C-alpha cells in the first residue's frame, strides 16, 4: 500500500495521522495485505465452508425489547446530520 492509500483510509475513518504514524501504518497494512494475498494462494478445492473452526454456542442473554434512544439523542454527536439520519460523504463513484 502507498502512504496516499493509507492516508485516504485514515481520512475515511476520521483519523489524523502524524508522519511517523503514517509510515508505521503503511508498513503494517502492507504486511496485512501481503498476508491476505498468501492466503488467497492456498488451494481450497474440496474444503467445505465453515462458519467457525470449532463448535460454538451462544453465550448471550435472550433479546428483550426495551426503549431505545430518540433520534436527537442518537445523533447528538454526529458531525453532520440530515433530518433524522447521519449525513456521510459518498464513498462510491
PDB file of C-alpha atoms in Angstrom, residues 6-7 10 12 30 37 40-41 60 67 70 75:
ATOM      1  CA  UNK A   6      -3.255   4.756   3.949  1.00  0.00           C
ATOM      2  CA  UNK A   7      -3.881   8.484   4.303  1.00  0.00           C
ATOM      3  CA  UNK A  10      -7.393   7.249   7.687  1.00  0.00           C
ATOM      4  CA  UNK A  12     -12.444   7.789   5.777  1.00  0.00           C
ATOM      5  CA  UNK A  30       1.132  -3.614   3.581  1.00  0.00           C
ATOM      6  CA  UNK A  37      -2.579 -12.463  -0.727  1.00  0.00           C
ATOM      7  CA  UNK A  40      -5.671 -16.393  -1.390  1.00  0.00           C
ATOM      8  CA  UNK A  41      -2.993 -18.581  -2.986  1.00  0.00           C
ATOM      9  CA  UNK A  60     -25.518 -14.023  25.205  1.00  0.00           C
ATOM     10  CA  UNK A  67     -36.888   1.611  24.809  1.00  0.00           C
ATOM     11  CA  UNK A  70     -34.547   9.070  20.429  1.00  0.00           C
ATOM     12  CA  UNK A  75     -27.468  11.996  16.559  1.00  0.00           C
TER      13      UNK A  75
END
